[in-house]
Coordinates of N, CA and C in Angstrom, one line a residue:
M1 N 57.5 10.9 -90.1 CA 57.7 9.5 -90.4 C 58.2 8.7 -89.2
I2 N 58.7 9.3 -88.3 CA 59.2 8.5 -87.2 C 58.0 8.1 -86.3
A3 N 57.0 9.1 -86.1 CA 56.1 8.7 -84.9 C 55.1 7.7 -85.7
V4 N 54.8 7.7 -87.3 CA 54.2 6.6 -87.6 C 54.6 5.4 -87.5
R5 N 55.8 5.1 -87.1 CA 56.3 3.8 -87.1 C 55.9 3.2 -85.7
F6 N 55.5 4.1 -84.6 CA 54.9 3.5 -83.4 C 53.4 3.1 -83.5
L7 N 52.8 3.5 -84.8 CA 51.5 3.2 -84.8 C 51.2 1.6 -85.5
P8 N 50.1 0.9 -84.9 CA 49.6 -0.5 -85.6 C 49.7 -0.2 -87.1
S9 N 50.3 -1.0 -87.8 CA 50.6 -1.2 -89.2 C 51.2 0.3 -89.8
G10 N 51.7 1.1 -88.9 CA 52.4 2.4 -89.4 C 53.4 2.5 -90.5
R11 N 54.2 1.2 -90.3 CA 55.2 1.2 -91.2 C 54.6 1.3 -92.9
I12 N 53.7 0.4 -92.9 CA 53.1 0.2 -94.2 C 52.3 1.6 -94.7
A13 N 51.5 2.0 -93.7 CA 50.8 3.3 -94.2 C 51.9 4.4 -94.3
G14 N 52.7 4.6 -93.4 CA 53.7 5.6 -93.7 C 54.3 5.5 -95.2
A15 N 54.7 4.2 -95.6 CA 55.6 4.2 -96.7 C 54.6 4.5 -97.7
L16 N 53.4 3.8 -97.8 CA 52.4 4.3 -99.0 C 52.2 5.7 -99.0
A17 N 52.1 6.2 -98.0 CA 51.9 7.9 -97.8 C 53.0 8.6 -98.4
C18 N 54.0 8.0 -98.2 CA 55.4 8.8 -98.4 C 55.3 8.7 -100.1
G19 N 55.2 7.4 -100.8 CA 55.2 7.2 -102.1 C 54.0 8.1 -102.8
V20 N 52.9 8.0 -102.2 CA 51.9 8.9 -102.9 C 52.0 10.5 -103.0
L21 N 52.8 10.9 -101.8 CA 53.1 12.2 -101.8 C 54.4 12.6 -102.4
H22 N 55.1 11.6 -103.2 CA 56.4 11.8 -103.8 C 57.2 12.4 -102.8
Y23 N 57.4 11.9 -101.6 CA 58.5 12.4 -100.5 C 59.8 11.9 -101.1
P24 N 60.9 12.8 -100.9 CA 62.2 12.4 -101.5 C 62.7 11.0 -100.7
L25 N 63.2 10.2 -101.7 CA 63.9 8.9 -101.2 C 64.7 9.0 -100.2
R26 N 65.8 9.9 -100.2 CA 66.7 10.0 -99.3 C 66.1 10.4 -98.1
K27 N 65.3 11.4 -97.9 CA 64.8 11.9 -96.7 C 63.9 10.7 -96.0
Y28 N 63.2 9.8 -97.0 CA 62.4 8.7 -96.5 C 63.4 7.7 -95.9
L29 N 64.4 7.2 -96.5 CA 65.3 6.2 -96.1 C 66.0 6.8 -94.6
I30 N 66.3 8.0 -94.5 CA 67.0 8.6 -93.1 C 65.7 8.4 -92.2
G31 N 64.6 8.9 -92.3 CA 63.5 8.9 -91.4 C 63.2 7.4 -91.0
A32 N 63.2 6.6 -92.0 CA 62.8 5.1 -91.7 C 63.8 4.4 -91.0
G33 N 65.0 4.8 -91.3 CA 66.2 4.1 -90.5 C 66.3 4.7 -89.1
L34 N 66.0 6.0 -89.0 CA 66.0 6.4 -87.4 C 64.6 5.8 -86.9
A35 N 63.7 5.8 -87.6 CA 62.3 5.3 -86.8 C 62.5 3.8 -86.4
E36 N 63.0 3.0 -87.3 CA 63.4 1.6 -86.9 C 64.2 1.4 -85.8
S37 N 65.4 2.3 -85.6 CA 66.2 2.2 -84.6 C 65.6 2.5 -83.4
L38 N 64.8 3.8 -83.3 CA 64.1 4.0 -82.1 C 63.1 3.0 -81.7
W39 N 62.5 2.4 -82.6 CA 61.4 1.4 -82.3 C 62.1 0.2 -81.6
A40 N 63.1 -0.3 -82.1 CA 63.8 -1.4 -81.6 C 64.4 -1.1 -80.4
T41 N 65.0 -0.1 -80.3 CA 65.7 0.2 -78.8 C 64.4 0.6 -77.8
Y42 N 63.3 0.9 -78.1 CA 62.2 1.0 -77.3 C 61.8 -0.2 -76.8
S43 N 61.3 -1.0 -77.7 CA 61.0 -2.5 -77.6 C 61.8 -3.3 -76.8
V44 N 63.2 -3.2 -77.0 CA 64.2 -4.1 -76.3 C 64.2 -3.4 -74.8
G45 N 64.5 -2.2 -74.7 CA 64.5 -1.5 -73.6 C 63.3 -1.8 -72.6
L46 N 62.1 -1.7 -73.2 CA 60.9 -2.0 -72.3 C 60.8 -3.6 -72.0
G47 N 61.1 -4.4 -72.7 CA 61.3 -5.7 -72.5 C 62.5 -6.1 -71.3
Y48 N 63.6 -5.4 -71.5 CA 64.6 -5.4 -70.4 C 64.2 -4.8 -69.0
L49 N 63.2 -3.7 -69.1 CA 62.9 -3.2 -68.0 C 61.9 -3.8 -67.2
G50 N 60.9 -4.6 -68.2 CA 60.0 -5.5 -67.7 C 60.5 -6.7 -67.1
S51 N 61.5 -7.3 -67.7 CA 62.3 -8.5 -67.2 C 63.0 -8.1 -65.8
A52 N 63.4 -7.1 -65.6 CA 64.3 -6.6 -64.3 C 63.1 -6.2 -63.4
A53 N 62.0 -5.7 -63.7 CA 61.0 -5.7 -62.6 C 60.4 -6.6 -62.1
A54 N 60.2 -7.7 -63.0 CA 59.5 -9.1 -62.7 C 60.6 -9.9 -61.9
G55 N 62.0 -9.7 -62.1 CA 63.1 -10.4 -61.5 C 63.3 -11.9 -62.3
N56 N 62.4 -12.3 -63.0 CA 62.3 -13.8 -63.5 C 62.0 -13.4 -65.1
P57 N 62.7 -14.0 -66.2 CA 62.2 -14.0 -67.3 C 60.7 -14.6 -67.8
V58 N 60.7 -15.9 -67.0 CA 59.5 -16.4 -67.4 C 58.3 -15.5 -66.6
Y59 N 58.6 -15.0 -65.5 CA 57.3 -14.1 -65.0 C 57.1 -12.8 -66.0
A60 N 58.2 -12.3 -66.6 CA 58.1 -11.2 -67.4 C 57.2 -11.8 -68.6
A61 N 57.5 -12.7 -69.2 CA 56.7 -13.1 -70.2 C 55.4 -13.3 -69.9
A62 N 55.2 -14.0 -68.8 CA 53.8 -14.3 -68.2 C 53.0 -13.1 -68.2
I63 N 53.7 -12.1 -67.7 CA 53.1 -10.5 -67.4 C 52.8 -10.0 -68.8
G64 N 53.6 -10.2 -69.7 CA 53.3 -9.6 -71.2 C 52.1 -10.3 -71.7
I65 N 52.2 -11.8 -71.5 CA 51.3 -12.5 -72.3 C 49.7 -12.1 -71.7
G66 N 50.0 -12.2 -70.1 CA 48.6 -11.7 -69.4 C 48.0 -10.2 -69.8
V67 N 48.9 -9.2 -70.2 CA 48.6 -7.9 -70.6 C 48.1 -7.9 -71.8
S68 N 48.6 -8.9 -72.7 CA 48.2 -8.8 -74.0 C 46.5 -9.5 -73.9
V69 N 46.4 -10.5 -73.1 CA 45.2 -11.2 -73.2 C 44.0 -10.3 -72.6
L70 N 44.5 -9.6 -71.7 CA 43.4 -8.6 -71.0 C 43.0 -7.6 -72.0
V71 N 43.9 -7.0 -72.8 CA 43.8 -6.1 -73.9 C 42.8 -6.6 -74.8
A72 N 43.2 -7.8 -75.4 CA 42.3 -8.5 -76.4 C 41.1 -8.7 -75.9
A73 N 40.8 -9.1 -74.5 CA 39.4 -9.4 -74.0 C 38.6 -8.1 -74.0
A74 N 39.3 -7.0 -73.6 CA 38.7 -5.8 -73.4 C 38.1 -5.1 -74.8
G75 N 39.0 -5.5 -75.7 CA 38.4 -5.2 -77.3 C 37.3 -6.2 -77.6
A76 N 37.4 -7.2 -77.3 CA 36.2 -8.3 -77.6 C 35.0 -7.9 -76.9
A77 N 35.2 -7.4 -75.7 CA 33.9 -7.1 -74.9 C 33.4 -6.0 -75.5
V78 N 34.0 -4.9 -75.9 CA 33.7 -3.7 -76.5 C 33.0 -3.9 -77.8
Q79 N 33.4 -4.9 -78.7 CA 32.9 -5.3 -79.7 C 31.5 -6.1 -79.4
W80 N 31.5 -6.7 -78.7 CA 30.3 -7.4 -78.2 C 29.2 -6.7 -77.8
V81 N 29.5 -5.6 -77.1 CA 28.5 -4.6 -76.3 C 27.8 -3.9 -77.5
V82 N 28.9 -3.4 -78.3 CA 28.3 -2.6 -79.7 C 27.5 -3.4 -80.4
H83 N 27.7 -4.6 -80.7 CA 27.0 -5.6 -81.5 C 25.7 -5.9 -81.0
R84 N 25.7 -6.1 -79.6 CA 24.4 -6.4 -79.0 C 23.4 -5.1 -79.1
R85 N 24.0 -3.8 -78.8 CA 23.4 -2.8 -78.9 C 22.7 -2.5 -80.1
A86 N 23.4 -2.9 -81.3 CA 23.1 -2.8 -82.8 C 21.7 -3.5 -83.0
L87 N 21.8 -4.9 -82.5 CA 20.7 -5.8 -82.5 C 19.5 -5.4 -81.8
R88 N 19.6 -4.8 -80.8 CA 18.6 -4.5 -79.7 C 18.0 -3.3 -80.6
A89 N 18.8 -2.2 -81.1 CA 18.2 -1.1 -81.8 C 17.2 -1.5 -83.1
R90 N 18.0 -2.5 -84.0 CA 17.3 -3.2 -85.0 C 16.1 -3.8 -84.6
A91 N 15.9 -4.5 -83.7 CA 14.9 -5.1 -83.1 C 13.6 -4.2 -82.6
A92 N 14.2 -3.2 -82.0 CA 13.2 -2.0 -81.5 C 12.6 -1.6 -82.7
R93 N 13.2 -1.2 -84.0 CA 12.6 -0.7 -85.2 C 11.7 -1.6 -85.7
R94 N 12.0 -3.1 -85.5 CA 11.1 -4.0 -86.0 C 9.8 -4.4 -85.2
A95 N 9.6 -3.8 -84.0 CA 8.9 -4.4 -83.0 C 7.4 -4.0 -83.6
P96 N 6.4 -4.8 -82.9 CA 5.0 -4.5 -83.3 C 4.7 -3.0 -82.9
G97 N 3.7 -2.3 -83.6 CA 3.4 -1.1 -83.1 C 4.4 0.2 -83.7
N98 N 5.5 -0.4 -84.2 CA 6.6 0.5 -84.6 C 6.2 0.7 -86.1
P99 N 5.8 1.9 -86.9 CA 5.6 1.7 -88.3 C 6.9 1.7 -88.9
P100 N 6.7 0.6 -90.0 CA 8.1 0.4 -90.8 C 8.5 1.9 -91.4
R101 N 9.8 2.1 -91.4 CA 10.4 3.3 -91.8 C 10.6 3.2 -93.6
T102 N 10.2 4.2 -94.1 CA 10.2 4.3 -95.7 C 11.6 5.1 -96.0
D103 N 11.7 5.0 -97.4 CA 12.9 5.7 -97.8 C 13.1 7.1 -97.7
R104 N 11.8 7.6 -97.8 CA 11.6 9.1 -97.5 C 12.1 9.5 -95.9
E105 N 11.6 8.9 -95.1 CA 12.0 9.0 -93.7 C 13.6 9.0 -93.5
E106 N 14.1 8.0 -94.2 CA 15.6 7.8 -94.1 C 16.4 8.7 -95.1
G107 N 15.6 9.5 -95.8 CA 16.5 10.5 -96.8 C 16.7 10.0 -98.1
G108 N 15.9 9.0 -98.6 CA 16.2 8.3 -99.8 C 15.5 9.2 -100.7
D109 N 15.7 8.8 -102.0 CA 15.1 9.5 -103.1 C 13.7 9.1 -103.2
Q110 N 12.8 9.9 -103.8 CA 11.3 9.5 -104.1 C 11.2 8.4 -105.2
A111 N 12.3 8.3 -106.1 CA 12.1 7.3 -107.2 C 12.1 5.9 -106.5
S112 N 12.9 5.8 -105.6 CA 13.0 4.3 -105.0 C 11.6 3.7 -104.2
S113 N 10.9 5.0 -103.9 CA 9.5 4.4 -103.1 C 8.2 4.2 -104.0
I114 N 8.6 4.6 -105.4 CA 7.5 4.6 -106.5 C 7.4 3.0 -106.9
T115 N 6.2 2.3 -106.9 CA 6.1 1.0 -107.4 C 5.6 1.0 -108.5
A116 N 5.8 0.0 -109.5 CA 5.2 -0.2 -110.7 C 3.9 -0.7 -110.6
V117 N 3.1 -0.3 -111.5 CA 1.6 -0.2 -111.6 C 1.2 -1.4 -112.5

């Protein structure tokens, strides 16, 4: 329960999982309270140390925003590359000289490749 809190959307997923598994309410509340306390302490401590390292709260905020932008840009770049590769693979399958794939080659059933007469 405690480790789930540190994952993105972990609080929601952990609560739903505990409900589905019929986890005892008392244990859930103790774990959730401890997890929230640890997470808040971690977040505030990290912010405090970042501010102390930068020397100025404005610089610390700029560093935090800059790191967030870099992480978002890296994620967007990975998505872009994956999308481009998928488009190229699709174009290569449709290129002249490549026979079109049939349902049989892709593992489909035979009934789908039979046409009405």
